[in-house]
Amino acid sequence: MEAIPENHSVGFRSADTAPSKPSAPTDQAGATGYLEEQLTEMLIRISGASPAQITPEARLIEDIGIDSLGFYEILIEADECLGIKIREEDLLQFRTVGDIQHHLQKLAPSDVQAI
């Protein structure tokens, strides 16, 4: 078995270079943009839709393809990623991406809303 040369890198990142979670913005426009960006990323992960499909007018079921399981994934990710708890009965009322955006803005913690 050959030894790895001293100057050879194995491709692991150190803790110093690991990506960090984005911090929440500190102004109102920044907060809205932050929530929209996080929601867009969340919906892309859940549905497999392209970023161009995620518009405020896009219908969750018909346009993006969110199914009943996807709605619950939204509920879980909003809590885990944004610290925003969506009630199940509210979740099932959402029809468009804009509906979720408005709801998240209303429920956002004060450290995100003050943004």
MMTF fields as JSON, N, C-alpha, C and O atoms, coordinates in Angstrom:
{
  "mmtfVersion": "1.0.0",
  "mmtfProducer": "UNKNOWN",
  "numBonds": 459,
  "numAtoms": 460,
  "numGroups": 115,
  "numChains": 1,
  "numModels": 1,
  "chainsPerModel": [1],
  "groupsPerChain": [115],
  "chainIdList": ["A"],
  "bondAtomList": [4, 2, 8, 6, 12, 10, 16, 14, 20, 18, 24, 22, 28, 26, 32, 30, 36, 34, 40, 38, 44, 42, 48, 46, 52, 50, 56, 54, 60, 58, 64, 62, 68, 66, 72, 70, 76, 74, 80, 78, 84, 82, 88, 86, 92, 90, 96, 94, 100, 98, 104, 102, 108, 106, 112, 110, 116, 114, 120, 118, 124, 122, 128, 126, 132, 130, 136, 134, 140, 138, 144, 142, 148, 146, 152, 150, 156, 154, 160, 158, 164, 162, 168, 166, 172, 170, 176, 174, 180, 178, 184, 182, 188, 186, 192, 190, 196, 194, 200, 198, 204, 202, 208, 206, 212, 210, 216, 214, 220, 218, 224, 222, 228, 226, 232, 230, 236, 234, 240, 238, 244, 242, 248, 246, 252, 250, 256, 254, 260, 258, 264, 262, 268, 266, 272, 270, 276, 274, 280, 278, 284, 282, 288, 286, 292, 290, 296, 294, 300, 298, 304, 302, 308, 306, 312, 310, 316, 314, 320, 318, 324, 322, 328, 326, 332, 330, 336, 334, 340, 338, 344, 342, 348, 346, 352, 350, 356, 354, 360, 358, 364, 362, 368, 366, 372, 370, 376, 374, 380, 378, 384, 382, 388, 386, 392, 390, 396, 394, 400, 398, 404, 402, 408, 406, 412, 410, 416, 414, 420, 418, 424, 422, 428, 426, 432, 430, 436, 434, 440, 438, 444, 442, 448, 446, 452, 450, 456, 454],
  "bondOrderList": [1, 1, 1, 1, 1, 1, 1, 1, 1, 1, 1, 1, 1, 1, 1, 1, 1, 1, 1, 1, 1, 1, 1, 1, 1, 1, 1, 1, 1, 1, 1, 1, 1, 1, 1, 1, 1, 1, 1, 1, 1, 1, 1, 1, 1, 1, 1, 1, 1, 1, 1, 1, 1, 1, 1, 1, 1, 1, 1, 1, 1, 1, 1, 1, 1, 1, 1, 1, 1, 1, 1, 1, 1, 1, 1, 1, 1, 1, 1, 1, 1, 1, 1, 1, 1, 1, 1, 1, 1, 1, 1, 1, 1, 1, 1, 1, 1, 1, 1, 1, 1, 1, 1, 1, 1, 1, 1, 1, 1, 1, 1, 1, 1, 1],
  "groupList": [{"groupName": "MET", "atomNameList": ["N", "CA", "C", "O"], "elementList": ["N", "C", "C", "O"], "formalChargeList": [0, 0, 0, 0], "bondAtomList": [1, 0, 2, 1, 3, 2], "bondOrderList": [1, 1, 2], "singleLetterCode": "M", "chemCompType": "L-PEPTIDE LINKING"}, {"groupName": "GLU", "atomNameList": ["N", "CA", "C", "O"], "elementList": ["N", "C", "C", "O"], "formalChargeList": [0, 0, 0, 0], "bondAtomList": [1, 0, 2, 1, 3, 2], "bondOrderList": [1, 1, 2], "singleLetterCode": "E", "chemCompType": "L-PEPTIDE LINKING"}, {"groupName": "ALA", "atomNameList": ["N", "CA", "C", "O"], "elementList": ["N", "C", "C", "O"], "formalChargeList": [0, 0, 0, 0], "bondAtomList": [1, 0, 2, 1, 3, 2], "bondOrderList": [1, 1, 2], "singleLetterCode": "A", "chemCompType": "L-PEPTIDE LINKING"}, {"groupName": "ILE", "atomNameList": ["N", "CA", "C", "O"], "elementList": ["N", "C", "C", "O"], "formalChargeList": [0, 0, 0, 0], "bondAtomList": [1, 0, 2, 1, 3, 2], "bondOrderList": [1, 1, 2], "singleLetterCode": "I", "chemCompType": "L-PEPTIDE LINKING"}, {"groupName": "PRO", "atomNameList": ["N", "CA", "C", "O"], "elementList": ["N", "C", "C", "O"], "formalChargeList": [0, 0, 0, 0], "bondAtomList": [1, 0, 2, 1, 3, 2], "bondOrderList": [1, 1, 2], "singleLetterCode": "P", "chemCompType": "L-PEPTIDE LINKING"}, {"groupName": "ASN", "atomNameList": ["N", "CA", "C", "O"], "elementList": ["N", "C", "C", "O"], "formalChargeList": [0, 0, 0, 0], "bondAtomList": [1, 0, 2, 1, 3, 2], "bondOrderList": [1, 1, 2], "singleLetterCode": "N", "chemCompType": "L-PEPTIDE LINKING"}, {"groupName": "HIS", "atomNameList": ["N", "CA", "C", "O"], "elementList": ["N", "C", "C", "O"], "formalChargeList": [0, 0, 0, 0], "bondAtomList": [1, 0, 2, 1, 3, 2], "bondOrderList": [1, 1, 2], "singleLetterCode": "H", "chemCompType": "L-PEPTIDE LINKING"}, {"groupName": "SER", "atomNameList": ["N", "CA", "C", "O"], "elementList": ["N", "C", "C", "O"], "formalChargeList": [0, 0, 0, 0], "bondAtomList": [1, 0, 2, 1, 3, 2], "bondOrderList": [1, 1, 2], "singleLetterCode": "S", "chemCompType": "L-PEPTIDE LINKING"}, {"groupName": "VAL", "atomNameList": ["N", "CA", "C", "O"], "elementList": ["N", "C", "C", "O"], "formalChargeList": [0, 0, 0, 0], "bondAtomList": [1, 0, 2, 1, 3, 2], "bondOrderList": [1, 1, 2], "singleLetterCode": "V", "chemCompType": "L-PEPTIDE LINKING"}, {"groupName": "GLY", "atomNameList": ["N", "CA", "C", "O"], "elementList": ["N", "C", "C", "O"], "formalChargeList": [0, 0, 0, 0], "bondAtomList": [1, 0, 2, 1, 3, 2], "bondOrderList": [1, 1, 2], "singleLetterCode": "G", "chemCompType": "PEPTIDE LINKING"}, {"groupName": "PHE", "atomNameList": ["N", "CA", "C", "O"], "elementList": ["N", "C", "C", "O"], "formalChargeList": [0, 0, 0, 0], "bondAtomList": [1, 0, 2, 1, 3, 2], "bondOrderList": [1, 1, 2], "singleLetterCode": "F", "chemCompType": "L-PEPTIDE LINKING"}, {"groupName": "ARG", "atomNameList": ["N", "CA", "C", "O"], "elementList": ["N", "C", "C", "O"], "formalChargeList": [0, 0, 0, 0], "bondAtomList": [1, 0, 2, 1, 3, 2], "bondOrderList": [1, 1, 2], "singleLetterCode": "R", "chemCompType": "L-PEPTIDE LINKING"}, {"groupName": "ASP", "atomNameList": ["N", "CA", "C", "O"], "elementList": ["N", "C", "C", "O"], "formalChargeList": [0, 0, 0, 0], "bondAtomList": [1, 0, 2, 1, 3, 2], "bondOrderList": [1, 1, 2], "singleLetterCode": "D", "chemCompType": "L-PEPTIDE LINKING"}, {"groupName": "THR", "atomNameList": ["N", "CA", "C", "O"], "elementList": ["N", "C", "C", "O"], "formalChargeList": [0, 0, 0, 0], "bondAtomList": [1, 0, 2, 1, 3, 2], "bondOrderList": [1, 1, 2], "singleLetterCode": "T", "chemCompType": "L-PEPTIDE LINKING"}, {"groupName": "LYS", "atomNameList": ["N", "CA", "C", "O"], "elementList": ["N", "C", "C", "O"], "formalChargeList": [0, 0, 0, 0], "bondAtomList": [1, 0, 2, 1, 3, 2], "bondOrderList": [1, 1, 2], "singleLetterCode": "K", "chemCompType": "L-PEPTIDE LINKING"}, {"groupName": "GLN", "atomNameList": ["N", "CA", "C", "O"], "elementList": ["N", "C", "C", "O"], "formalChargeList": [0, 0, 0, 0], "bondAtomList": [1, 0, 2, 1, 3, 2], "bondOrderList": [1, 1, 2], "singleLetterCode": "Q", "chemCompType": "L-PEPTIDE LINKING"}, {"groupName": "TYR", "atomNameList": ["N", "CA", "C", "O"], "elementList": ["N", "C", "C", "O"], "formalChargeList": [0, 0, 0, 0], "bondAtomList": [1, 0, 2, 1, 3, 2], "bondOrderList": [1, 1, 2], "singleLetterCode": "Y", "chemCompType": "L-PEPTIDE LINKING"}, {"groupName": "LEU", "atomNameList": ["N", "CA", "C", "O"], "elementList": ["N", "C", "C", "O"], "formalChargeList": [0, 0, 0, 0], "bondAtomList": [1, 0, 2, 1, 3, 2], "bondOrderList": [1, 1, 2], "singleLetterCode": "L", "chemCompType": "L-PEPTIDE LINKING"}, {"groupName": "CYS", "atomNameList": ["N", "CA", "C", "O"], "elementList": ["N", "C", "C", "O"], "formalChargeList": [0, 0, 0, 0], "bondAtomList": [1, 0, 2, 1, 3, 2], "bondOrderList": [1, 1, 2], "singleLetterCode": "C", "chemCompType": "L-PEPTIDE LINKING"}],
  "groupTypeList": [0, 1, 2, 3, 4, 1, 5, 6, 7, 8, 9, 10, 11, 7, 2, 12, 13, 2, 4, 7, 14, 4, 7, 2, 4, 13, 12, 15, 2, 9, 2, 13, 9, 16, 17, 1, 1, 15, 17, 13, 1, 0, 17, 3, 11, 3, 7, 9, 2, 7, 4, 2, 15, 3, 13, 4, 1, 2, 11, 17, 3, 1, 12, 3, 9, 3, 12, 7, 17, 9, 10, 16, 1, 3, 17, 3, 1, 2, 12, 1, 18, 17, 9, 3, 14, 3, 11, 1, 1, 12, 17, 17, 15, 10, 11, 13, 8, 9, 12, 3, 15, 6, 6, 17, 15, 14, 17, 2, 4, 7, 12, 8, 15, 2, 3],
  "groupIdList": [1, 2, 3, 4, 5, 6, 7, 8, 9, 10, 11, 12, 13, 14, 15, 16, 17, 18, 19, 20, 21, 22, 23, 24, 25, 26, 27, 28, 29, 30, 31, 32, 33, 34, 35, 36, 37, 38, 39, 40, 41, 42, 43, 44, 45, 46, 47, 48, 49, 50, 51, 52, 53, 54, 55, 56, 57, 58, 59, 60, 61, 62, 63, 64, 65, 66, 67, 68, 69, 70, 71, 72, 73, 74, 75, 76, 77, 78, 79, 80, 81, 82, 83, 84, 85, 86, 87, 88, 89, 90, 91, 92, 93, 94, 95, 96, 97, 98, 99, 100, 101, 102, 103, 104, 105, 106, 107, 108, 109, 110, 111, 112, 113, 114, 115],
  "secStructList": [7, 7, 7, 7, 7, 6, 6, 7, 7, 7, 1, 7, 7, 7, 4, 4, 4, 1, 7, 7, 7, 7, 7, 7, 7, 1, 1, 2, 2, 2, 2, 2, 2, 2, 2, 2, 2, 2, 2, 2, 2, 2, 2, 2, 2, 2, 2, 7, 7, 7, 4, 4, 4, 7, 7, 6, 6, 7, 5, 6, 6, 6, 6, 6, 7, 7, 7, 2, 2, 2, 2, 2, 2, 2, 2, 2, 2, 0, 0, 0, 0, 0, 7, 7, 7, 7, 7, 2, 2, 2, 2, 6, 6, 7, 7, 5, 2, 2, 2, 2, 2, 2, 2, 2, 2, 2, 2, 7, 7, 2, 2, 2, 2, 6, 7],
  "xCoordList": [0.846, 0.0, 0.895, 1.848, 0.589, 1.402, 0.964, -0.219, 1.913, 1.61, 1.135, 1.566, 0.266, -0.217, 0.86, 1.331, 1.261, 2.274, 1.819, 0.624, 2.778, 2.467, 1.702, 0.88, 1.947, 1.289, -0.022, -0.604, -0.489, -1.72, -2.939, -2.944, -3.952, -5.198, -6.22, -6.339, -6.952, -7.964, -9.329, -10.259, -9.483, -10.746, -11.717, -12.851, -11.328, -12.216, -12.068, -10.978, -13.185, -13.131, -12.942, -13.484, -12.183, -12.045, -13.277, -14.04, -13.465, -14.606, -14.558, -15.595, -13.351, -13.212, -13.813, -14.219, -13.88, -14.373, -15.76, -16.27, -16.376, -17.715, -18.701, -18.584, -19.689, -20.659, -21.491, -21.787, -21.857, -22.675, -24.076, -24.293, -25.016, -26.396, -26.492, -25.907, -27.234, -27.319, -28.009, -28.958, -27.53, -28.162, -29.312, -29.314, -30.281, -31.45, -31.06, -30.214, -31.665, -31.373, -31.914, -32.65, -31.542, -31.924, -32.82, -33.038, -33.356, -34.296, -35.538, -35.502, -36.648, -37.92, -37.801, -38.27, -37.18, -37.025, -36.173, -36.447, -35.147, -34.283, -35.017, -34.789, -35.898, -36.66, -37.578, -37.654, -38.276, -39.186, -38.406, -38.812, -37.285, -36.456, -35.903, -35.844, -35.499, -34.958, -36.018, -35.744, -37.224, -38.3, -38.653, -38.86, -38.723, -39.037, -37.967, -38.279, -36.714, -35.602, -35.651, -35.494, -35.866, -35.928, -37.126, -37.019, -38.275, -39.463, -39.222, -39.58, -38.619, -38.334, -37.444, -37.732, -36.373, -35.47, -36.204, -35.986, -37.071, -37.843, -38.763, -38.822, -39.479, -40.415, -39.693, -40.208, -38.519, -37.724, -37.324, -37.435, -36.856, -36.463, -37.645, -37.518, -38.785, -39.947, -40.584, -40.952, -40.718, -41.466, -40.607, -41.075, -39.344, -38.51, -38.778, -38.26, -39.585, -39.892, -38.655, -37.729, -38.648, -37.531, -37.762, -38.904, -36.704, -36.868, -37.824, -38.535, -37.848, -38.725, -40.205, -41.056, -40.509, -41.897, -42.404, -43.614, -41.506, -41.891, -42.13, -41.217, -43.362, -43.77, -44.904, -45.542, -45.176, -46.273, -47.623, -48.474, -47.814, -49.09, -49.163, -50.245, -48.04, -48.007, -48.88, -48.779, -49.739, -50.605, -49.808, -49.111, -49.923, -49.1, -49.341, -48.387, -50.578, -50.893, -50.772, -50.045, -51.483, -51.576, -50.291, -49.913, -49.614, -48.446, -47.12, -46.216, -47.011, -45.733, -45.741, -44.681, -46.912, -46.997, -46.842, -46.433, -47.169, -47.114, -48.287, -49.434, -47.992, -49.048, -49.271, -48.67, -50.131, -50.456, -49.217, -49.076, -48.332, -47.092, -46.23, -45.588, -46.216, -45.453, -45.919, -45.105, -47.231, -47.748, -47.176, -46.831, -47.081, -46.523, -45.015, -44.47, -44.35, -42.922, -42.725, -41.763, -43.622, -43.563, -43.693, -42.934, -44.652, -44.874, -43.611, -43.206, -42.996, -41.8, -40.617, -39.91, -40.399, -39.243, -39.389, -38.395, -40.609, -40.803, -40.387, -39.79, -40.7, -40.319, -38.81, -38.165, -38.247, -36.824, -35.909, -34.895, -36.249, -35.353, -35.58, -34.639, -36.835, -37.163, -37.602, -37.692, -37.875, -38.37, -39.806, -40.235, -40.556, -41.943, -42.847, -42.738, -43.737, -44.668, -45.967, -46.631, -46.316, -47.56, -48.549, -48.237, -49.753, -50.78, -51.277, -51.389, -51.569, -52.017, -53.25, -53.339, -54.195, -55.421, -55.149, -55.856, -54.126, -53.746, -53.059, -53.31, -52.199, -51.429, -52.333, -52.038, -53.411, -54.294, -55.124, -55.814, -55.07, -55.788, -54.955, -55.495, -53.65, -52.779, -53.093, -53.21, -53.229, -53.471, -52.301, -52.014, -51.619, -50.527, -49.268, -49.309, -48.159, -46.902, -47.074, -46.566, -47.791, -48.039, -48.783, -48.519, -49.719, -50.441, -49.456, -49.568, -48.505, -47.518, -46.618, -46.323, -46.179, -45.309, -45.966, -45.334, -47.222, -47.93, -48.062, -47.889, -48.364, -48.52, -47.191, -47.158, -46.104, -44.789, -44.409, -43.832, -44.723, -44.403, -45.167, -44.637, -46.423, -47.213, -46.669, -46.696, -46.179, -45.752, -44.267, -43.818, -43.503, -42.044, -41.685, -42.3, -40.688, -40.231, -39.796, -39.427, -39.84, -39.529, -38.133, -37.914, -37.182, -35.837, -35.791, -34.867, -36.777, -36.862, -37.801, -37.549, -38.895, -39.845, -39.24, -39.551, -38.392, -37.77, -36.854, -36.259, -36.75, -35.917, -36.62, -36.072],
  "yCoordList": [-1.167, 0.0, 1.234, 1.314, 2.196, 3.406, 4.433, 4.544, 5.168, 6.25, 7.469, 7.699, 8.231, 9.469, 10.528, 10.753, 11.19, 12.238, 13.317, 13.584, 13.936, 14.958, 16.135, 16.727, 16.493, 17.66, 17.303, 18.144, 16.087, 15.644, 15.961, 15.718, 16.5, 16.828, 15.744, 15.291, 15.325, 14.302, 14.871, 14.104, 16.154, 16.748, 17.038, 17.433, 16.86, 17.198, 18.666, 19.234, 19.274, 20.672, 20.702, 19.868, 21.653, 21.818, 22.545, 23.116, 22.521, 23.216, 24.705, 25.368, 25.238, 26.667, 27.045, 28.192, 26.106, 26.436, 25.874, 26.036, 25.223, 24.68, 25.818, 26.87, 25.605, 26.672, 26.936, 26.02, 28.159, 28.502, 28.853, 29.239, 28.714, 29.057, 30.576, 31.293, 31.089, 32.541, 33.163, 32.6, 34.314, 34.986, 35.84, 36.285, 36.065, 36.849, 38.312, 38.812, 38.998, 40.415, 41.283, 40.81, 42.564, 43.443, 44.603, 45.487, 44.661, 45.71, 45.072, 43.898, 45.826, 45.27, 44.671, 43.558, 45.398, 44.89, 43.627, 42.677, 43.629, 42.46, 41.256, 40.133, 41.469, 40.376, 39.745, 38.52, 40.576, 40.062, 39.261, 38.163, 39.812, 39.112, 37.809, 36.804, 37.831, 36.636, 35.539, 34.389, 35.889, 34.899, 34.353, 33.149, 35.231, 34.786, 33.833, 32.813, 34.171, 33.327, 31.962, 30.935, 31.946, 30.682, 29.848, 28.629, 30.508, 29.796, 29.21, 28.062, 29.987, 29.497, 28.262, 27.259, 28.323, 27.173, 25.963, 24.832, 26.21, 25.148, 24.475, 23.248, 25.286, 24.739, 23.998, 23.005, 24.463, 23.76, 22.388, 21.393, 22.323, 21.039, 20.082, 18.897, 20.598, 19.747, 19.272, 18.104, 20.179, 19.859, 19.47, 18.783, 19.907, 19.681, 20.689, 20.546, 21.71, 22.753, 23.605, 23.629, 24.296, 25.195, 26.529, 26.865, 27.292, 28.601, 29.517, 30.313, 29.415, 30.262, 29.959, 30.825, 28.756, 28.374, 28.927, 29.024, 29.287, 29.724, 31.231, 32.019, 31.617, 33.023, 33.179, 32.186, 34.39, 34.569, 34.068, 33.635, 34.126, 33.708, 32.206, 31.681, 31.511, 30.083, 29.309, 29.478, 28.458, 27.618, 26.41, 25.761, 26.126, 25.091, 23.707, 22.986, 23.338, 22.0, 21.944, 21.108, 22.831, 22.769, 23.167, 22.524, 24.213, 24.737, 24.155, 23.914, 23.932, 23.486, 21.987, 21.365, 21.412, 19.976, 19.556, 18.43, 20.458, 20.1, 19.162, 19.47, 18.027, 17.095, 17.188, 18.028, 16.327, 16.418, 16.227, 16.901, 15.336, 15.149, 16.407, 16.794, 17.037, 18.269, 19.381, 20.161, 19.46, 20.478, 20.275, 21.241, 19.028, 18.761, 19.002, 19.385, 18.782, 19.108, 20.618, 21.057, 21.409, 22.869, 23.222, 24.041, 22.605, 22.856, 22.557, 23.357, 21.42, 21.007, 21.916, 22.355, 22.2, 23.028, 24.472, 25.103, 25.005, 26.372, 26.449, 27.435, 25.417, 25.379, 25.191, 25.929, 24.205, 23.896, 24.967, 25.311, 25.494, 26.431, 27.885, 28.678, 28.232, 29.635, 29.882, 31.031, 28.818, 28.994, 29.491, 30.108, 29.22, 29.674, 28.447, 27.562, 28.406, 27.287, 27.635, 28.62, 26.806, 26.979, 25.957, 24.771, 26.427, 25.496, 24.66, 25.148, 23.409, 22.481, 23.008, 22.906, 23.569, 24.067, 25.262, 25.461, 26.06, 27.171, 26.645, 27.116, 25.67, 25.101, 24.619, 24.841, 23.974, 23.399, 24.447, 24.116, 25.705, 26.788, 27.452, 28.189, 27.2, 27.842, 27.337, 26.133, 28.275, 27.925, 28.329, 27.659, 29.434, 29.948, 30.151, 30.121, 30.357, 30.676, 31.97, 32.091, 32.94, 34.213, 34.033, 34.748, 33.077, 32.801, 32.407, 32.867, 31.561, 31.134, 32.304, 32.496, 33.089, 34.239, 35.188, 35.609, 35.527, 36.457, 35.866, 36.566, 34.593, 33.931, 33.917, 34.196, 33.594, 33.577, 34.96, 35.089, 35.997, 37.362, 37.737, 38.432, 37.27, 37.556, 36.823, 37.354, 35.609, 34.763, 34.828, 34.249, 35.52, 35.547, 36.064, 37.011, 35.447, 35.938, 37.392, 37.858, 38.099, 39.529, 39.814, 40.868, 38.912, 39.175, 39.093, 39.622, 38.435, 38.421, 39.523, 40.143, 39.788, 40.824, 42.209, 43.077, 42.427, 43.736, 44.004, 45.076, 43.047, 43.112, 43.872, 44.04],
  "zCoordList": [0.0, 0.0, 0.0, 0.776, -0.87, -0.965, 0.062, 0.383, 0.564, 1.505, 0.726, -0.404, 1.319, 0.694, 0.866, 1.981, -0.235, -0.113, 0.856, 0.987, 1.532, 2.528, 1.952, 2.651, 0.701, 0.118, -0.572, -1.256, -0.406, -1.064, -0.198, 1.009, -0.831, -0.126, -0.408, -1.547, 0.598, 0.416, 0.087, -0.164, 0.08, -0.324, 0.799, 0.528, 2.031, 3.132, 3.476, 3.398, 3.858, 4.303, 5.799, 6.524, 6.248, 7.694, 8.21, 7.431, 9.497, 10.098, 9.798, 9.768, 9.573, 9.281, 7.938, 7.753, 6.991, 5.66, 5.377, 4.268, 6.347, 6.144, 5.931, 6.558, 5.031, 4.792, 6.035, 6.803, 6.222, 7.381, 6.922, 5.774, 7.83, 7.549, 7.431, 8.244, 6.412, 6.267, 7.468, 8.014, 7.869, 8.998, 8.496, 7.348, 9.355, 8.989, 8.83, 9.572, 7.877, 7.659, 8.782, 9.648, 8.76, 9.859, 9.456, 10.284, 8.238, 7.851, 7.236, 6.866, 7.117, 6.645, 5.248, 5.011, 4.323, 2.961, 2.965, 2.232, 3.791, 3.89, 4.442, 3.991, 5.415, 6.017, 4.993, 4.889, 4.235, 3.219, 2.19, 1.81, 1.738, 0.764, 1.307, 0.598, 2.567, 3.219, 3.282, 2.939, 3.718, 3.812, 2.435, 2.282, 1.426, 0.067, -0.454, -1.068, -0.207, -0.661, 0.016, -0.645, 1.323, 2.054, 1.602, 1.466, 1.369, 0.909, -0.478, -0.737, -1.367, -2.716, -2.654, -3.308, -1.879, -1.745, -1.171, -1.605, -0.197, 0.432, -0.596, -0.67, -1.389, -2.368, -3.489, -4.003, -3.867, -4.88, -4.351, -5.068, -3.098, -2.485, -2.403, -2.712, -1.988, -1.747, -3.045, -3.167, -4.022, -5.236, -6.427, -7.335, -6.428, -7.603, -8.71, -9.817, -8.421, -9.405, -9.657, -8.846, -10.781, -11.083, -10.381, -10.064, -10.132, -9.485, -10.251, -9.638, -11.578, -12.393, -12.139, -12.34, -11.707, -11.434, -10.106, -9.902, -9.212, -7.871, -7.889, -7.642, -8.182, -8.18, -7.178, -6.828, -6.705, -5.747, -6.278, -5.5, -7.592, -8.185, -8.438, -8.701, -8.364, -8.665, -7.684, -6.469, -8.238, -7.417, -6.942, -7.722, -5.67, -5.047, -5.644, -5.935, -5.825, -6.321, -7.841, -8.378, -8.533, -9.982, -10.702, -11.681, -10.235, -10.949, -10.47, -11.27, -9.173, -8.61, -8.309, -8.242, -8.129, -7.889, -6.44, -6.158, -5.512, -4.09, -3.794, -4.118, -3.182, -2.797, -1.284, -0.615, -0.757, 0.671, 1.541, 2.561, 1.164, 1.917, 1.828, 2.805, 0.664, 0.475, 1.398, 1.892, 1.634, 2.55, 3.954, 4.635, 4.377, 5.705, 5.739, 6.774, 4.621, 4.554, 4.699, 5.329, 4.127, 4.283, 5.761, 6.278, 6.434, 7.858, 8.661, 9.505, 8.402, 9.142, 8.823, 9.73, 7.538, 7.159, 7.629, 7.988, 7.633, 8.129, 9.594, 10.025, 10.346, 11.756, 11.91, 12.654, 11.207, 11.368, 10.776, 11.384, 9.607, 8.913, 9.313, 9.354, 9.609, 9.882, 11.318, 11.75, 12.058, 13.417, 13.446, 14.421, 12.366, 12.26, 12.287, 11.438, 13.268, 13.385, 12.658, 12.981, 11.671, 10.922, 11.456, 11.56, 11.797, 12.271, 11.092, 9.968, 11.369, 10.337, 9.604, 8.38, 10.352, 9.717, 8.804, 7.816, 9.128, 8.247, 6.996, 5.887, 7.19, 6.092, 4.962, 3.787, 5.312, 4.303, 3.567, 2.602, 4.004, 3.33, 2.236, 1.41, 2.223, 1.24, -0.162, -0.39, -1.098, -2.503, -3.393, -4.385, -3.036, -3.863, -3.021, -1.791, -3.712, -3.032, -2.242, -1.127, -2.818, -2.139, -0.827, 0.14, -0.785, 0.468, 1.574, 2.71, 1.23, 2.225, 2.61, 3.79, 1.621, 1.903, 2.894, 3.863, 2.661, 3.553, 4.951, 5.948, 5.017, 6.314, 7.074, 8.272, 6.386, 7.035, 7.536, 8.616, 6.766, 7.19, 8.455, 9.322, 8.562, 9.763, 10.983, 12.093, 10.781, 11.901, 12.21, 13.198, 11.386, 11.565, 12.949, 13.439, 13.582, 14.889, 14.781, 13.703, 15.887, 15.869, 15.343, 14.746, 15.545, 15.025, 13.508, 12.891, 12.895, 11.438, 10.975, 9.942, 11.72, 11.323, 11.416, 10.6, 12.384, 12.527, 11.361, 11.252, 10.514, 9.343, 8.256, 7.166]
}
